[in-house]
Coordinates of C-alpha atoms and ligand atoms in Angstrom, one line a residue:
Chain C
M1 CA -30.1 -15.8 -65.5
G2 CA -27.4 -13.1 -65.3
A3 CA -27.9 -12.1 -68.8
F4 CA -30.9 -10.0 -68.2
G5 CA -29.3 -7.9 -65.4
H6 CA -26.2 -7.6 -67.6
Y7 CA -28.3 -6.0 -70.3
L8 CA -30.0 -3.7 -68.0
S9 CA -26.7 -2.4 -66.7
G10 CA -25.8 -0.2 -69.6
H11 CA -26.4 -2.2 -72.7
F12 CA -29.9 -1.3 -73.3
A13 CA -29.4 -0.8 -77.0
T14 CA -27.9 -4.2 -77.4
F15 CA -30.8 -5.7 -75.4
R16 CA -33.3 -4.0 -77.6
L17 CA -31.7 -5.3 -80.7
E18 CA -31.6 -8.8 -79.4
F19 CA -35.1 -8.6 -78.2
W20 CA -36.4 -7.6 -81.6
S21 CA -34.4 -10.1 -83.5
L22 CA -35.6 -12.8 -81.1
F23 CA -39.2 -11.5 -81.5
V24 CA -39.0 -11.7 -85.3
G25 CA -37.6 -15.2 -85.2
G26 CA -40.3 -16.1 -82.7
V27 CA -43.1 -14.8 -84.8
A28 CA -41.8 -16.8 -87.8
N29 CA -41.6 -20.0 -85.8
G30 CA -45.1 -19.1 -84.4
F31 CA -46.5 -19.0 -87.9
L32 CA -45.0 -22.4 -88.7
Y33 CA -46.4 -23.8 -85.4
G34 CA -49.7 -22.4 -86.3
M35 CA -49.7 -23.9 -89.7
I36 CA -49.0 -27.3 -88.2
A37 CA -51.3 -26.9 -85.2
V38 CA -54.4 -26.3 -87.4
G39 CA -53.9 -29.8 -88.8
Y40 CA -54.1 -31.3 -85.3
T41 CA -57.1 -29.2 -84.4
L42 CA -59.0 -29.9 -87.6
V43 CA -58.5 -33.7 -87.4
Y44 CA -59.4 -33.6 -83.7
G45 CA -62.6 -31.8 -84.6
V46 CA -63.9 -34.4 -87.0
L47 CA -62.4 -37.6 -85.4
R48 CA -61.8 -36.7 -81.8
L49 CA -58.3 -38.1 -82.1
I50 CA -54.8 -36.6 -82.0
N51 CA -53.1 -37.5 -85.3
F52 CA -49.7 -38.3 -83.9
A53 CA -48.4 -39.1 -87.4
H54 CA -48.9 -35.4 -88.3
S55 CA -45.1 -34.9 -87.7
E56 CA -44.5 -37.2 -90.7
I57 CA -46.8 -35.1 -92.9
F58 CA -44.6 -32.1 -92.0
M59 CA -41.5 -34.2 -92.7
S60 CA -42.8 -35.3 -96.1
G61 CA -43.4 -31.7 -97.1
G62 CA -39.8 -30.9 -96.1
F63 CA -38.4 -33.7 -98.2
A64 CA -40.6 -33.0 -101.2
G65 CA -39.5 -29.3 -101.0
Y66 CA -35.9 -30.4 -100.8
F67 CA -36.1 -32.5 -103.9
V68 CA -37.8 -29.9 -106.0
M69 CA -35.3 -27.2 -104.8
K70 CA -32.4 -29.5 -105.6
A71 CA -33.8 -30.1 -109.1
L72 CA -34.6 -26.5 -109.8
I73 CA -31.7 -24.8 -108.1
G74 CA -28.8 -27.3 -108.0
N75 CA -25.7 -25.3 -107.5
S76 CA -26.8 -22.2 -109.2
V77 CA -27.6 -18.9 -107.4
P78 CA -31.1 -17.8 -108.3
S79 CA -32.0 -14.1 -108.7
G80 CA -34.4 -12.3 -106.5
A81 CA -37.3 -12.7 -109.0
A82 CA -36.6 -16.4 -109.4
T83 CA -36.6 -16.8 -105.6
V84 CA -40.2 -15.7 -105.4
F85 CA -41.2 -18.3 -108.0
L86 CA -39.1 -21.0 -106.3
I87 CA -40.6 -20.4 -102.9
I88 CA -44.1 -20.6 -104.3
V89 CA -43.2 -23.9 -106.1
G90 CA -41.7 -25.2 -102.9
I91 CA -44.8 -24.4 -100.9
V92 CA -47.1 -26.0 -103.5
V93 CA -45.0 -29.1 -103.7
G94 CA -44.6 -29.4 -100.0
G95 CA -48.3 -28.8 -99.4
T96 CA -49.2 -31.4 -102.1
A97 CA -46.8 -34.0 -100.5
G98 CA -48.3 -33.3 -97.1
A99 CA -51.9 -33.7 -98.4
L100 CA -51.0 -36.9 -100.1
V101 CA -49.4 -38.5 -97.0
A102 CA -52.3 -37.2 -94.9
T103 CA -54.8 -38.9 -97.3
L104 CA -52.8 -42.1 -97.2
L105 CA -52.7 -42.1 -93.4
E106 CA -56.4 -41.5 -93.2
R107 CA -57.1 -44.4 -95.6
V108 CA -54.7 -46.9 -94.2
A109 CA -54.3 -46.1 -90.5
Y110 CA -57.7 -44.6 -89.5
R111 CA -60.6 -45.4 -91.9
P112 CA -60.4 -49.2 -91.3
L113 CA -60.6 -48.6 -87.6
R114 CA -63.6 -46.3 -88.1
R115 CA -65.4 -48.9 -90.1
R116 CA -65.3 -51.3 -87.2
N117 CA -65.9 -48.8 -84.4
A118 CA -62.5 -49.5 -82.9
P119 CA -61.8 -48.0 -79.4
K120 CA -59.8 -44.8 -79.2
L121 CA -56.7 -46.5 -78.0
A122 CA -56.5 -48.4 -81.3
Y123 CA -56.3 -45.2 -83.2
L124 CA -53.5 -43.9 -81.0
I125 CA -51.5 -47.1 -81.5
S126 CA -52.2 -47.0 -85.2
A127 CA -51.1 -43.4 -85.4
I128 CA -47.8 -44.1 -83.5
G129 CA -47.2 -47.1 -85.7
A130 CA -47.8 -45.1 -88.9
S131 CA -45.5 -42.4 -87.6
Y132 CA -42.6 -44.8 -86.9
F133 CA -43.1 -46.5 -90.2
L134 CA -43.0 -43.2 -92.1
F135 CA -40.0 -41.6 -90.5
N136 CA -37.9 -44.8 -90.5
L137 CA -38.8 -45.3 -94.2
A138 CA -37.6 -41.7 -94.8
G139 CA -34.4 -42.4 -92.8
K140 CA -33.7 -45.6 -94.8
E141 CA -34.4 -43.9 -98.2
F142 CA -32.9 -40.4 -97.6
G143 CA -30.1 -41.1 -95.1
R144 CA -29.9 -40.4 -91.4
Y145 CA -28.0 -37.1 -91.6
S146 CA -29.5 -33.6 -91.9
I147 CA -29.3 -32.3 -95.5
S148 CA -29.3 -28.6 -96.1
M149 CA -31.7 -27.4 -98.8
P150 CA -30.3 -25.7 -101.9
Q151 CA -31.4 -22.1 -101.0
P152 CA -32.9 -19.4 -103.1
Y153 CA -31.9 -15.9 -102.2
I154 CA -33.4 -15.8 -98.7
N155 CA -30.8 -14.5 -96.2
H156 CA -30.9 -11.0 -97.5
P157 CA -32.3 -8.5 -95.0
V158 CA -35.5 -6.9 -96.4
F159 CA -36.1 -4.2 -93.8
H160 CA -35.2 -3.4 -90.2
I161 CA -37.5 -3.3 -87.2
F162 CA -36.0 -1.3 -84.3
G163 CA -32.6 -2.0 -85.7
A164 CA -33.1 -5.8 -86.0
A165 CA -32.7 -7.1 -89.6
V166 CA -35.7 -9.0 -91.0
Q167 CA -34.4 -11.4 -93.6
L168 CA -36.3 -12.4 -96.7
Y169 CA -36.7 -15.9 -95.2
Y170 CA -38.8 -14.5 -92.3
V171 CA -40.8 -12.3 -94.7
V172 CA -41.6 -15.3 -96.7
I173 CA -42.9 -17.2 -93.7
F174 CA -45.0 -14.2 -92.5
I175 CA -46.6 -13.8 -95.9
A176 CA -47.2 -17.5 -96.4
G177 CA -48.5 -17.9 -92.9
V178 CA -50.9 -15.0 -93.0
V179 CA -52.2 -15.9 -96.4
M180 CA -52.7 -19.6 -95.6
L181 CA -54.1 -19.2 -92.1
F182 CA -56.5 -16.4 -93.2
A183 CA -57.6 -18.5 -96.2
L184 CA -58.2 -21.5 -94.0
D185 CA -60.2 -19.4 -91.5
R186 CA -62.5 -18.1 -94.2
V187 CA -62.9 -21.5 -95.9
V188 CA -64.0 -23.0 -92.6
A189 CA -66.2 -20.1 -91.7
T190 CA -68.0 -19.5 -95.0
T191 CA -67.7 -22.3 -97.6
K192 CA -69.8 -25.4 -98.0
L193 CA -66.7 -27.5 -97.2
G194 CA -66.2 -25.5 -94.1
R195 CA -69.8 -25.9 -93.0
S196 CA -69.6 -29.7 -93.5
I197 CA -66.3 -29.8 -91.5
R198 CA -68.0 -27.9 -88.6
A199 CA -71.2 -29.9 -88.8
V200 CA -69.3 -33.2 -88.6
A201 CA -67.2 -31.9 -85.7
Q202 CA -70.3 -30.9 -83.8
D203 CA -72.6 -33.9 -84.6
A204 CA -71.5 -36.3 -87.3
E205 CA -74.6 -38.3 -87.4
T206 CA -76.9 -35.3 -87.7
A207 CA -74.6 -33.9 -90.3
S208 CA -75.2 -37.0 -92.4
L209 CA -79.0 -36.5 -92.0
M210 CA -78.5 -33.1 -93.6
G211 CA -76.8 -34.7 -96.6
V212 CA -73.1 -34.3 -95.5
N213 CA -71.0 -37.2 -96.6
I214 CA -69.0 -38.0 -93.5
D215 CA -66.2 -40.0 -95.1
R216 CA -65.6 -37.4 -97.8
T217 CA -65.6 -34.6 -95.2
I218 CA -63.0 -36.5 -93.1
A219 CA -60.8 -37.1 -96.1
L220 CA -61.0 -33.4 -97.1
T221 CA -60.2 -32.4 -93.6
F222 CA -57.0 -34.5 -93.7
I223 CA -56.1 -33.0 -97.1
V224 CA -56.5 -29.4 -95.8
G225 CA -54.6 -30.0 -92.6
G226 CA -52.0 -32.0 -94.5
A227 CA -51.4 -29.3 -97.1
L228 CA -50.7 -26.7 -94.4
G229 CA -48.5 -29.1 -92.5
G230 CA -46.5 -30.0 -95.6
A231 CA -46.1 -26.4 -96.6
A232 CA -44.8 -25.6 -93.2
G233 CA -42.4 -28.5 -93.5
F234 CA -40.9 -27.0 -96.7
L235 CA -40.6 -23.6 -95.1
F236 CA -38.9 -25.0 -92.0
G237 CA -36.6 -27.2 -94.1
L238 CA -35.6 -24.2 -96.2
G239 CA -34.0 -22.6 -93.2
T240 CA -32.9 -25.6 -91.1
G241 CA -32.4 -28.5 -93.6
V242 CA -34.2 -31.8 -93.8
V243 CA -33.8 -35.1 -92.0
Y244 CA -36.0 -38.0 -91.2
T245 CA -36.6 -36.9 -87.6
M246 CA -37.3 -33.3 -88.5
G247 CA -41.0 -33.5 -87.7
F248 CA -40.7 -34.7 -84.1
V249 CA -39.9 -31.5 -82.2
P250 CA -41.8 -28.9 -84.3
A251 CA -44.9 -31.1 -84.5
L252 CA -44.9 -31.7 -80.7
K253 CA -44.6 -28.0 -80.2
A254 CA -47.4 -27.4 -82.6
F255 CA -49.5 -29.9 -80.7
T256 CA -48.6 -27.9 -77.6
A257 CA -49.8 -24.8 -79.4
A258 CA -53.1 -26.5 -80.4
V259 CA -53.7 -27.5 -76.8
L260 CA -52.7 -24.0 -75.6
G261 CA -55.3 -22.5 -77.9
G262 CA -57.9 -25.1 -77.1
I263 CA -57.8 -28.3 -79.1
G264 CA -60.6 -28.3 -81.7
N265 CA -60.6 -24.5 -81.9
L266 CA -59.2 -23.3 -85.2
R267 CA -58.3 -19.7 -84.2
G268 CA -57.0 -21.0 -80.9
A269 CA -54.5 -23.1 -82.8
M270 CA -53.3 -20.1 -84.7
I271 CA -53.0 -17.9 -81.7
G272 CA -51.5 -20.7 -79.7
G273 CA -48.8 -21.2 -82.4
L274 CA -47.9 -17.5 -82.5
L275 CA -47.8 -17.2 -78.7
L276 CA -45.7 -20.3 -78.2
G277 CA -43.2 -19.2 -81.0
V278 CA -42.8 -15.8 -79.4
V279 CA -42.7 -16.9 -75.8
E280 CA -40.1 -19.7 -76.4
S281 CA -38.0 -17.4 -78.5
L282 CA -38.0 -14.5 -76.0
S283 CA -37.3 -16.9 -73.1
V284 CA -33.7 -16.9 -74.4
V285 CA -33.4 -13.4 -72.9
F286 CA -34.0 -14.9 -69.4
V287 CA -32.6 -18.4 -69.6
Q288 CA -30.0 -20.2 -71.7
A289 CA -31.0 -21.1 -75.2
A290 CA -30.7 -24.7 -74.3
Y291 CA -33.8 -24.4 -72.2
I292 CA -36.0 -23.4 -75.1
D293 CA -37.7 -26.8 -75.4
V294 CA -38.0 -27.1 -71.7
I295 CA -40.0 -23.8 -71.8
A296 CA -42.2 -25.0 -74.7
F297 CA -43.1 -28.3 -73.1
G298 CA -43.3 -26.8 -69.7
I299 CA -46.2 -24.7 -71.2
L300 CA -47.8 -27.9 -72.4
V301 CA -47.7 -29.5 -69.0
A302 CA -48.9 -26.3 -67.3
V303 CA -51.8 -25.9 -69.7
L304 CA -52.8 -29.6 -69.3
L305 CA -52.7 -29.2 -65.5
F306 CA -54.4 -25.9 -65.0
R307 CA -56.5 -25.1 -68.1
P308 CA -56.9 -28.2 -70.2
T309 CA -59.5 -26.5 -72.4
G310 CA -56.8 -24.0 -73.5
I311 CA -57.0 -20.2 -73.8
L312 CA -60.1 -20.0 -76.0
G313 CA -61.6 -23.2 -74.6
E314 CA -62.9 -26.1 -76.6
R315 CA -65.5 -24.6 -79.0
L316 CA -65.8 -27.5 -81.4
G317 CA -66.4 -26.7 -84.9
R318 CA -66.9 -23.0 -84.1
A319 CA -65.4 -20.9 -86.9
A320 CA -66.0 -17.3 -86.0
Chain Z
M1 CA -98.3 -45.9 -101.5
M2 CA -95.5 -43.6 -100.6
L3 CA -93.4 -45.8 -98.2
D4 CA -93.6 -49.6 -98.0
V5 CA -91.5 -51.4 -95.4
Q6 CA -91.4 -55.2 -95.9
E7 CA -90.4 -57.5 -93.0
A8 CA -87.4 -55.3 -92.0
T9 CA -85.1 -56.6 -89.4
V10 CA -82.5 -54.4 -87.6
R11 CA -79.8 -55.7 -85.3
Y12 CA -77.4 -53.9 -83.0
G13 CA -74.7 -56.6 -82.9
A14 CA -76.2 -59.5 -81.1
I15 CA -79.4 -57.6 -80.1
T16 CA -82.3 -57.7 -82.5
A17 CA -84.1 -54.4 -82.2
L18 CA -86.7 -54.9 -85.0
H19 CA -88.1 -58.3 -85.8
G20 CA -89.2 -58.2 -89.4
I21 CA -91.6 -55.3 -89.2
S22 CA -93.9 -54.3 -92.1
F23 CA -96.0 -51.1 -92.5
Q24 CA -97.1 -48.6 -95.1
I25 CA -97.5 -44.9 -95.3
N26 CA -99.7 -43.2 -98.0
E27 CA -99.1 -39.9 -99.5
G28 CA -100.6 -37.0 -97.6
E29 CA -101.2 -39.0 -94.4
I30 CA -100.1 -38.4 -90.8
V31 CA -99.1 -41.7 -89.4
T32 CA -98.0 -42.3 -85.8
L33 CA -96.0 -45.0 -84.3
L34 CA -96.7 -45.6 -80.6
G35 CA -94.8 -47.8 -78.1
A36 CA -93.2 -47.9 -74.7
N37 CA -89.6 -47.1 -73.9
G38 CA -87.2 -49.3 -75.8
A39 CA -89.9 -50.7 -78.1
G40 CA -87.9 -49.8 -81.2
K41 CA -89.5 -46.6 -82.4
T42 CA -86.3 -44.7 -82.8
T43 CA -84.6 -47.6 -84.4
T44 CA -87.5 -47.7 -87.0
L45 CA -86.9 -44.0 -87.9
R46 CA -83.2 -44.5 -88.0
M47 CA -83.7 -47.3 -90.4
L48 CA -85.9 -45.1 -92.5
S49 CA -83.2 -42.5 -92.9
G50 CA -80.3 -44.8 -93.6
L51 CA -78.6 -44.6 -90.2
H52 CA -79.1 -48.3 -89.7
A53 CA -79.6 -50.5 -92.8
P54 CA -81.9 -53.5 -92.2
S55 CA -80.1 -56.9 -92.1
S56 CA -83.0 -58.4 -94.0
G57 CA -86.2 -57.1 -95.5
A58 CA -86.8 -54.2 -97.9
I59 CA -87.9 -50.6 -97.9
F60 CA -89.5 -48.9 -100.9
F61 CA -90.0 -45.1 -101.2
E62 CA -92.2 -43.9 -104.1
G63 CA -91.6 -47.2 -105.8
A64 CA -87.8 -47.2 -105.5
D65 CA -85.9 -49.7 -103.4
I66 CA -84.0 -47.6 -100.8
T67 CA -83.0 -50.4 -98.5
N68 CA -79.3 -49.8 -98.9
V69 CA -79.2 -46.1 -99.6
K70 CA -76.7 -44.2 -97.4
A71 CA -77.9 -41.7 -94.8
H72 CA -76.4 -38.7 -96.6
D73 CA -78.4 -39.4 -99.7
F74 CA -81.8 -39.4 -98.0
S75 CA -82.4 -35.7 -97.7
A76 CA -81.9 -35.2 -101.5
M77 CA -84.3 -38.1 -102.0
G78 CA -87.1 -36.4 -100.2
I79 CA -87.0 -37.9 -96.7
S80 CA -86.1 -35.6 -93.8
H81 CA -85.6 -36.8 -90.2
V82 CA -86.1 -34.7 -87.0
P83 CA -84.0 -36.8 -84.6
E84 CA -84.8 -37.7 -81.1
G85 CA -83.4 -35.0 -78.8
R86 CA -83.5 -32.5 -81.6
R87 CA -79.7 -32.6 -82.3
I88 CA -79.3 -28.9 -83.1
F89 CA -75.7 -28.0 -84.1
P90 CA -74.8 -26.4 -80.8
Q91 CA -72.0 -24.1 -82.2
M92 CA -73.9 -22.9 -85.2
T93 CA -76.3 -20.0 -85.2
V94 CA -80.0 -20.6 -85.9
E95 CA -79.5 -19.3 -89.4
E96 CA -76.5 -21.7 -90.0
N97 CA -78.6 -24.6 -88.7
L98 CA -81.3 -23.7 -91.3
E99 CA -78.6 -23.6 -94.0
M100 CA -77.5 -27.0 -93.0
G101 CA -81.0 -28.2 -93.6
A102 CA -80.7 -27.0 -97.2
F103 CA -77.2 -28.5 -97.6
K104 CA -78.1 -30.6 -100.6
R105 CA -80.1 -28.0 -102.4
S106 CA -78.4 -26.3 -105.3
S107 CA -81.1 -23.7 -106.0
A108 CA -81.6 -20.6 -104.0
Y109 CA -83.4 -21.3 -100.7
H110 CA -83.7 -17.9 -99.2
D111 CA -87.5 -17.7 -99.8
D112 CA -87.9 -20.9 -97.8
M113 CA -85.8 -19.4 -95.1
S114 CA -88.2 -16.4 -94.9
R115 CA -91.1 -18.8 -94.8
M116 CA -89.6 -20.6 -91.9
Y117 CA -89.2 -17.3 -90.1
E118 CA -92.9 -16.6 -90.7
T119 CA -93.9 -20.0 -89.4
F120 CA -91.6 -19.8 -86.4
P121 CA -91.2 -16.1 -85.6
I122 CA -89.2 -16.9 -82.5
L123 CA -86.5 -18.3 -84.7
K124 CA -86.2 -15.0 -86.6
D125 CA -85.7 -13.2 -83.3
R126 CA -83.0 -15.7 -82.4
R127 CA -81.4 -15.8 -85.9
K128 CA -77.9 -14.9 -84.8
Q129 CA -77.9 -17.0 -81.6
L130 CA -76.1 -20.2 -81.2
G131 CA -78.1 -23.4 -81.2
A132 CA -76.7 -24.3 -77.7
N133 CA -78.4 -21.2 -76.2
L134 CA -82.0 -21.9 -77.3
S135 CA -84.6 -23.3 -75.0
G136 CA -86.0 -26.8 -75.6
G137 CA -89.1 -25.6 -77.4
E138 CA -87.0 -23.3 -79.6
Q139 CA -84.7 -26.1 -80.4
Q140 CA -87.6 -28.4 -81.4
M141 CA -88.9 -25.7 -83.7
L142 CA -85.5 -25.2 -85.2
A143 CA -85.1 -28.9 -85.7
I144 CA -88.4 -29.1 -87.6
A145 CA -87.6 -25.9 -89.6
R146 CA -84.2 -27.3 -90.5
A147 CA -85.7 -30.6 -91.7
L148 CA -88.3 -28.6 -93.8
M149 CA -85.4 -26.7 -95.5
A150 CA -84.7 -29.8 -97.5
Q151 CA -88.2 -29.7 -99.0
P152 CA -89.0 -33.2 -97.9
R153 CA -92.0 -35.2 -99.2
L154 CA -91.9 -37.4 -96.2
L155 CA -91.1 -35.9 -92.7
L156 CA -90.0 -38.2 -89.9
L157 CA -90.4 -36.9 -86.4
D158 CA -89.0 -38.6 -83.3
E159 CA -90.9 -37.6 -80.1
P160 CA -91.3 -33.9 -81.0
S161 CA -93.1 -33.3 -77.7
M162 CA -90.5 -34.8 -75.4
G163 CA -89.6 -32.6 -72.4
L164 CA -91.7 -29.6 -73.6
A165 CA -94.3 -27.6 -71.7
P166 CA -97.9 -28.4 -72.6
M167 CA -98.4 -25.1 -74.3
I168 CA -95.4 -25.6 -76.6
V169 CA -96.5 -29.1 -77.3
E170 CA -99.8 -27.7 -78.5
T171 CA -98.0 -25.3 -80.8
I172 CA -95.7 -28.0 -82.2
F173 CA -98.7 -30.3 -83.0
R174 CA -100.5 -27.5 -84.7
I175 CA -97.5 -26.9 -86.8
I176 CA -97.3 -30.5 -87.7
A177 CA -100.9 -30.4 -88.9
D178 CA -100.1 -27.4 -91.0
I179 CA -97.1 -29.1 -92.5
R180 CA -99.3 -31.9 -93.7
K181 CA -101.8 -29.4 -95.1
Q182 CA -99.1 -28.0 -97.2
G183 CA -98.5 -31.4 -98.8
T184 CA -95.8 -33.1 -96.8
T185 CA -96.5 -36.6 -95.5
V186 CA -95.7 -37.1 -91.8
F187 CA -94.6 -40.1 -89.8
V188 CA -94.4 -39.2 -86.1
V189 CA -93.1 -41.3 -83.2
E190 CA -94.7 -40.4 -79.9
Q191 CA -95.0 -41.5 -76.3
N192 CA -97.7 -38.8 -75.9
A193 CA -100.2 -41.2 -77.4
A194 CA -103.4 -39.2 -76.8
Q195 CA -102.2 -36.1 -78.6
A196 CA -100.5 -38.1 -81.4
L197 CA -103.7 -40.0 -82.1
R198 CA -105.8 -36.9 -82.2
L199 CA -103.3 -35.5 -84.8
A200 CA -102.9 -38.6 -86.9
D201 CA -104.9 -40.5 -89.5
R202 CA -103.6 -43.9 -88.6
G203 CA -101.4 -45.5 -86.1
Y204 CA -99.1 -48.5 -85.5
V205 CA -98.4 -49.9 -82.1
M206 CA -95.1 -51.4 -81.4
E207 CA -93.9 -53.7 -78.6
N208 CA -90.5 -55.3 -78.2
G209 CA -89.5 -54.6 -81.8
R210 CA -92.7 -55.9 -83.4
I211 CA -95.7 -54.1 -84.7
V212 CA -98.5 -55.6 -82.7
F213 CA -101.5 -53.9 -84.2
S214 CA -102.5 -51.0 -86.3
D215 CA -105.8 -49.1 -87.1
T216 CA -107.2 -45.7 -87.8
A217 CA -106.3 -43.2 -85.2
Q218 CA -110.0 -42.9 -84.2
N219 CA -110.3 -46.6 -83.5
L220 CA -106.9 -46.7 -81.6
L221 CA -108.1 -43.8 -79.4
H222 CA -111.0 -46.0 -78.3
D223 CA -109.1 -49.3 -78.3
E224 CA -109.1 -51.1 -74.9
R225 CA -105.5 -52.2 -75.2
V226 CA -104.2 -48.7 -76.2
R227 CA -106.3 -47.0 -73.6
A228 CA -105.0 -49.3 -70.9
V229 CA -101.3 -49.1 -71.8
Y230 CA -100.7 -45.8 -73.4
L231 CA -103.6 -43.5 -72.5
G232 CA -104.1 -44.4 -68.8
E233 CA -107.4 -43.3 -67.4
S234 CA -107.1 -39.6 -68.0
V235 CA -108.2 -39.5 -71.6
E236 CA -111.8 -39.5 -72.7
S237 CA -113.2 -39.5 -76.3
Ligands
ATP1 N1 -76.8 -48.3 -80.3 C1 -77.5 -49.4 -79.8 N2 -76.8 -50.5 -79.4 C2 -77.4 -51.5 -78.9 N3 -78.7 -51.6 -78.6 C3 -79.5 -50.5 -78.9 C4 -78.9 -49.3 -79.5 N4 -79.9 -48.4 -79.7 C5 -81.0 -49.0 -79.3 N5 -80.8 -50.2 -78.8 C6 -81.8 -51.2 -78.2 O1 -82.8 -51.4 -79.2 C7 -84.1 -51.4 -78.6 C8 -85.0 -50.3 -79.3 O2 -84.5 -49.0 -78.9 P1 -85.1 -47.7 -79.5 O3 -84.2 -46.6 -79.1 O4 -85.4 -47.9 -80.9 O5 -86.4 -47.6 -78.7 P2 -87.5 -46.5 -78.6 O6 -88.8 -47.1 -78.8 O7 -87.1 -45.3 -79.4 O8 -87.4 -46.0 -77.1 P3 -87.6 -44.6 -76.4 O9 -89.1 -44.4 -76.2 O10 -86.9 -44.8 -75.1 O11 -86.9 -43.6 -77.2 C9 -83.9 -51.1 -77.1 O12 -83.9 -52.4 -76.5 C10 -82.5 -50.6 -77.0 O13 -81.9 -50.9 -75.8
MG2 MG1 -86.7 -43.3 -79.1

């Protein structure tokens, strides 16, 4: 509480610096939330269910990235050029792992329920079961302690914004986030796959009358959402390290972001992610850092209470 | 014979909706299926486009057994379905809805799109509007145009006149007649029996999941039973 007043009384320069470095970190987190949130929103679109095992898709991307970084970097110190290559490899591997786990989830935890028209509650229980299974399996296999990822050359400041240093790590997240979210937006808006995803989201049965294969579209939706979630897991793990429970908080925040933007609304999830990242990060100026999660989940409760359709509202399957 | 349905039974769990129905449609015909609420008309059409496979019996289309073909393969096979309640994609524009109709076509379809806009000028004006914002009549025209975008040889229509003003019903029925003239066979389910029988060549009458009789449309129009149940007293010759 007192912090803000303190800044105002004569330390404006320090305040400004802190503001901008918090802002940069918040935007980076926001992109990660956005990349996870689109997975929730896409799956919600085609199945009308919250994939509560999405956190483990994120986690699997983190571990896959960790293992490939360990194999490629080990104890060496990669050069700047090698770093670019390593990060691209990490994103691809993390994304692939995420897509694989998402496919597995769809096949094992959801499709059998769909086949026999199970009630929604069954999906929820199945999702929670799958989530517990996956993170406990990871805990058993990879240990229960956080492991830091062998790092390429990423803590080097690339440029400054109002005096605040922007490290390579953040630049990587900005670029990856912008590229992937933009590509996703265009794919959903303009391609045949995107059209089938939107058609299934709006009216699955009629989509099938048009020739859309519903099963295939749902599987591809999981793959697309899983790939972005897994890539986000790698990028997150790169900075924070990996552990079997790593998916829990970021994924819940991304879910908050998806609800904030309007669940089912793709651009809403992206905007919600960025907004949540920036707001929770800047809240440190006003309250203690320990309250950051309270702020984030307070937003979830507030949105659910006052505007359950989110900022952009539920516009199912709408792309542009 | 274009379509041959042989003793098809359809069940919804414990409920039997169709009790071994048989009927035929010849190429170039307009055939209508009449029946009261809950008779099984929609179920019959859903069976003919793979949304509900029959539990027994068989369906042949142009000689091929299509009894167990999946719904998403029907449009490529030449059967298009205009569903009950139109089922326009609400968050897609008119143009996108038409593109969905051509989903399985690999060749260019923009000529067909222009032809749809000629047949349905109102759709051209509304090209960029969302399906949700169209009136009922516009939605029905879009649903028909969307089905035609797949270039069907057999068009299935489920109560195309439902909830529409008489003038619009008139237009829709005129368009259905034109569709047949251009070579597409039509199977139309209707509660508006008088109008359907004036449009059709033949008709089937369905009660409680069974086809109870069939005849030429002319004869059905004068049939005592049809007149009593479906036409009331308001209809003359
Ligand atoms: N999904 C379903 N589950 C269970 N029963 C159903 C289902 N759909 C239809 N039925 C039942 O099957 C029977 C036939 O229904 P159907 O919709 O085919 O009738 P219809 O002739 O199209 O009626 P309407 O004129 O009201 O459209 C009805 O008794 C109906 O209650
Ligand atoms: Mg019906």
